Amino acid sequence: MNNYIFEKIDTSYGTMSPEEVIYDYGVNYDCLEENEKSLFNIAWHGWTVKEIQTIIDNAKKIINKEVYDYTVPGSELAISVDKDYVYFFDWRTSEEEEEFSWEFVKFINFMEAFKIFVRDNE
């Protein structure tokens, strides 16, 4: 797995007092490979351990040719999971094909690591 750097992203851009700042939980843009830059759009202030675990659980339940689709709230990032691969789509682009894909195990490992980050930073 790549060395993804998870971070709390200040969405106020310094315009609010520290008590008012709302943070998105996401991935550092600069650590992403060029073809994975759309993964930055996973950033969302509503991530919880429970939400991430639900995605992991739903992905692991897939059998045969089923597909589990998830769109990150407030973003254009859609994730489509089948039992072998995970496809990432950025609906802001005109492309109909995925921006990139991962093997299923890489996705689960990423989400497990992301869950730990969110848990430790809530």
PDB file of C-alpha atoms in Angstrom:
ATOM      1  CA  MET A   1       0.000   0.000   0.000  1.00  0.00           C
ATOM      2  CA  ASN A   2       1.161   3.507  -0.741  1.00  0.00           C
ATOM      3  CA  ASN A   3       2.060   5.674   2.184  1.00  0.00           C
ATOM      4  CA  TYR A   4      -1.156   7.638   2.452  1.00  0.00           C
ATOM      5  CA  ILE A   5      -1.041  10.494   4.912  1.00  0.00           C
ATOM      6  CA  PHE A   6      -4.380  11.069   6.594  1.00  0.00           C
ATOM      7  CA  GLU A   7      -5.112  14.519   7.927  1.00  0.00           C
ATOM      8  CA  LYS A   8      -7.661  16.825   9.459  1.00  0.00           C
ATOM      9  CA  ILE A   9      -8.250  19.510   6.857  1.00  0.00           C
ATOM     10  CA  ASP A  10      -9.203  22.965   8.095  1.00  0.00           C
ATOM     11  CA  THR A  11     -12.139  23.939   5.883  1.00  0.00           C
ATOM     12  CA  SER A  12     -12.371  27.471   7.290  1.00  0.00           C
ATOM     13  CA  TYR A  13      -9.061  28.526   5.712  1.00  0.00           C
ATOM     14  CA  GLY A  14      -8.217  30.564   8.794  1.00  0.00           C
ATOM     15  CA  THR A  15     -11.403  32.660   8.799  1.00  0.00           C
ATOM     16  CA  MET A  16     -12.823  31.293  12.065  1.00  0.00           C
ATOM     17  CA  SER A  17     -11.671  31.109  15.625  1.00  0.00           C
ATOM     18  CA  PRO A  18     -10.139  27.759  16.646  1.00  0.00           C
ATOM     19  CA  GLU A  19     -13.322  26.777  18.492  1.00  0.00           C
ATOM     20  CA  GLU A  20     -15.442  27.279  15.361  1.00  0.00           C
ATOM     21  CA  VAL A  21     -13.279  25.424  12.865  1.00  0.00           C
ATOM     22  CA  ILE A  22     -14.833  22.429  11.181  1.00  0.00           C
ATOM     23  CA  TYR A  23     -12.381  19.826   9.986  1.00  0.00           C
ATOM     24  CA  ASP A  24     -12.743  17.366   7.152  1.00  0.00           C
ATOM     25  CA  TYR A  25     -11.074  13.997   7.612  1.00  0.00           C
ATOM     26  CA  GLY A  26      -9.201  13.027   4.486  1.00  0.00           C
ATOM     27  CA  VAL A  27      -5.940  12.346   2.718  1.00  0.00           C
ATOM     28  CA  ASN A  28      -3.076  14.755   2.168  1.00  0.00           C
ATOM     29  CA  TYR A  29      -3.236  15.841  -1.475  1.00  0.00           C
ATOM     30  CA  ASP A  30       0.540  15.932  -1.957  1.00  0.00           C
ATOM     31  CA  CYS A  31       1.029  12.304  -0.917  1.00  0.00           C
ATOM     32  CA  LEU A  32      -1.284  11.031  -3.639  1.00  0.00           C
ATOM     33  CA  GLU A  33       0.022   9.640  -6.894  1.00  0.00           C
ATOM     34  CA  GLU A  34      -1.054  11.671  -9.914  1.00  0.00           C
ATOM     35  CA  ASN A  35      -3.645   9.136 -11.059  1.00  0.00           C
ATOM     36  CA  GLU A  36      -5.147   9.003  -7.537  1.00  0.00           C
ATOM     37  CA  LYS A  37      -5.556  12.766  -6.952  1.00  0.00           C
ATOM     38  CA  SER A  38      -9.354  12.417  -6.982  1.00  0.00           C
ATOM     39  CA  LEU A  39      -9.033  10.441  -3.718  1.00  0.00           C
ATOM     40  CA  PHE A  40      -8.532  13.835  -2.060  1.00  0.00           C
ATOM     41  CA  ASN A  41     -12.308  14.224  -2.443  1.00  0.00           C
ATOM     42  CA  ILE A  42     -12.826  11.567   0.220  1.00  0.00           C
ATOM     43  CA  ALA A  43     -12.446  14.474   2.667  1.00  0.00           C
ATOM     44  CA  TRP A  44     -15.638  14.992   4.670  1.00  0.00           C
ATOM     45  CA  HIS A  45     -16.406  16.410   8.111  1.00  0.00           C
ATOM     46  CA  GLY A  46     -18.981  13.693   8.808  1.00  0.00           C
ATOM     47  CA  TRP A  47     -16.656  10.683   8.855  1.00  0.00           C
ATOM     48  CA  THR A  48     -17.105   8.524  11.930  1.00  0.00           C
ATOM     49  CA  VAL A  49     -15.718   5.152  12.887  1.00  0.00           C
ATOM     50  CA  LYS A  50     -19.233   3.741  12.489  1.00  0.00           C
ATOM     51  CA  GLU A  51     -19.653   5.124   8.950  1.00  0.00           C
ATOM     52  CA  ILE A  52     -16.305   3.734   7.836  1.00  0.00           C
ATOM     53  CA  GLN A  53     -17.030   0.361   9.459  1.00  0.00           C
ATOM     54  CA  THR A  54     -20.365   0.229   7.629  1.00  0.00           C
ATOM     55  CA  ILE A  55     -18.557   0.677   4.313  1.00  0.00           C
ATOM     56  CA  ILE A  56     -16.066  -2.051   5.225  1.00  0.00           C
ATOM     57  CA  ASP A  57     -18.836  -4.416   6.339  1.00  0.00           C
ATOM     58  CA  ASN A  58     -20.950  -3.795   3.226  1.00  0.00           C
ATOM     59  CA  ALA A  59     -17.928  -4.349   0.999  1.00  0.00           C
ATOM     60  CA  LYS A  60     -17.057  -7.620   2.723  1.00  0.00           C
ATOM     61  CA  LYS A  61     -20.636  -8.915   2.278  1.00  0.00           C
ATOM     62  CA  ILE A  62     -20.413  -8.804  -1.521  1.00  0.00           C
ATOM     63  CA  ILE A  63     -20.910 -12.117  -3.236  1.00  0.00           C
ATOM     64  CA  ASN A  64     -20.916 -13.168  -6.886  1.00  0.00           C
ATOM     65  CA  LYS A  65     -21.460 -10.189  -9.189  1.00  0.00           C
ATOM     66  CA  GLU A  66     -22.943  -7.830  -6.616  1.00  0.00           C
ATOM     67  CA  VAL A  67     -21.694  -4.255  -6.447  1.00  0.00           C
ATOM     68  CA  TYR A  68     -21.701  -1.897  -3.473  1.00  0.00           C
ATOM     69  CA  ASP A  69     -21.771   1.789  -4.406  1.00  0.00           C
ATOM     70  CA  TYR A  70     -20.945   4.638  -2.054  1.00  0.00           C
ATOM     71  CA  THR A  71     -20.773   8.362  -2.734  1.00  0.00           C
ATOM     72  CA  VAL A  72     -18.917  10.505  -0.233  1.00  0.00           C
ATOM     73  CA  PRO A  73     -21.488  13.040   1.042  1.00  0.00           C
ATOM     74  CA  GLY A  74     -20.854  16.567  -0.111  1.00  0.00           C
ATOM     75  CA  SER A  75     -18.407  15.491  -2.787  1.00  0.00           C
ATOM     76  CA  GLU A  76     -18.300  14.120  -6.280  1.00  0.00           C
ATOM     77  CA  LEU A  77     -16.299  11.033  -5.288  1.00  0.00           C
ATOM     78  CA  ALA A  78     -18.138   7.791  -5.945  1.00  0.00           C
ATOM     79  CA  ILE A  79     -16.735   4.415  -4.966  1.00  0.00           C
ATOM     80  CA  SER A  80     -17.942   1.224  -6.603  1.00  0.00           C
ATOM     81  CA  VAL A  81     -16.926  -2.046  -4.947  1.00  0.00           C
ATOM     82  CA  ASP A  82     -17.138  -5.560  -6.291  1.00  0.00           C
ATOM     83  CA  LYS A  83     -15.616  -8.679  -4.777  1.00  0.00           C
ATOM     84  CA  ASP A  84     -12.279  -8.224  -6.588  1.00  0.00           C
ATOM     85  CA  TYR A  85     -11.794  -4.520  -7.320  1.00  0.00           C
ATOM     86  CA  VAL A  86     -12.790  -1.066  -6.164  1.00  0.00           C
ATOM     87  CA  TYR A  87     -13.327   1.717  -8.689  1.00  0.00           C
ATOM     88  CA  PHE A  88     -13.116   5.421  -7.896  1.00  0.00           C
ATOM     89  CA  PHE A  89     -15.081   7.929  -9.962  1.00  0.00           C
ATOM     90  CA  ASP A  90     -14.913  11.707  -9.826  1.00  0.00           C
ATOM     91  CA  TRP A  91     -18.206  12.945 -11.263  1.00  0.00           C
ATOM     92  CA  ARG A  92     -16.752  16.431 -11.870  1.00  0.00           C
ATOM     93  CA  THR A  93     -14.838  15.078 -14.841  1.00  0.00           C
ATOM     94  CA  SER A  94     -16.352  14.263 -18.210  1.00  0.00           C
ATOM     95  CA  GLU A  95     -14.823  10.779 -18.143  1.00  0.00           C
ATOM     96  CA  GLU A  96     -17.208   7.862 -17.889  1.00  0.00           C
ATOM     97  CA  GLU A  97     -14.452   5.479 -16.842  1.00  0.00           C
ATOM     98  CA  GLU A  98     -13.038   5.328 -13.352  1.00  0.00           C
ATOM     99  CA  GLU A  99     -10.193   7.640 -12.363  1.00  0.00           C
ATOM    100  CA  PHE A 100      -8.367   4.663 -10.855  1.00  0.00           C
ATOM    101  CA  SER A 101      -8.998   1.281  -9.284  1.00  0.00           C
ATOM    102  CA  TRP A 102      -7.576  -0.796  -6.459  1.00  0.00           C
ATOM    103  CA  GLU A 103      -7.670  -4.445  -5.624  1.00  0.00           C
ATOM    104  CA  PHE A 104     -10.284  -5.187  -2.966  1.00  0.00           C
ATOM    105  CA  VAL A 105      -7.730  -5.951  -0.232  1.00  0.00           C
ATOM    106  CA  LYS A 106      -5.959  -2.614  -0.742  1.00  0.00           C
ATOM    107  CA  PHE A 107      -9.262  -0.787  -0.317  1.00  0.00           C
ATOM    108  CA  ILE A 108     -10.101  -2.644   2.889  1.00  0.00           C
ATOM    109  CA  ASN A 109      -6.615  -1.955   4.286  1.00  0.00           C
ATOM    110  CA  PHE A 110      -6.948   1.734   3.364  1.00  0.00           C
ATOM    111  CA  MET A 111     -10.356   2.000   5.033  1.00  0.00           C
ATOM    112  CA  GLU A 112      -9.147   0.193   8.172  1.00  0.00           C
ATOM    113  CA  ALA A 113      -6.215   2.647   8.433  1.00  0.00           C
ATOM    114  CA  PHE A 114      -8.558   5.591   7.767  1.00  0.00           C
ATOM    115  CA  LYS A 115     -10.909   4.321  10.498  1.00  0.00           C
ATOM    116  CA  ILE A 116      -8.039   4.277  13.005  1.00  0.00           C
ATOM    117  CA  PHE A 117      -7.076   7.829  12.003  1.00  0.00           C
ATOM    118  CA  VAL A 118     -10.645   9.087  12.458  1.00  0.00           C
ATOM    119  CA  ARG A 119     -10.985   7.278  15.800  1.00  0.00           C
ATOM    120  CA  ASP A 120      -7.765   8.852  17.064  1.00  0.00           C
ATOM    121  CA  ASN A 121      -8.716  12.354  15.900  1.00  0.00           C
ATOM    122  CA  GLU A 122     -12.435  12.676  16.707  1.00  0.00           C
TER     123      GLU A 122
END
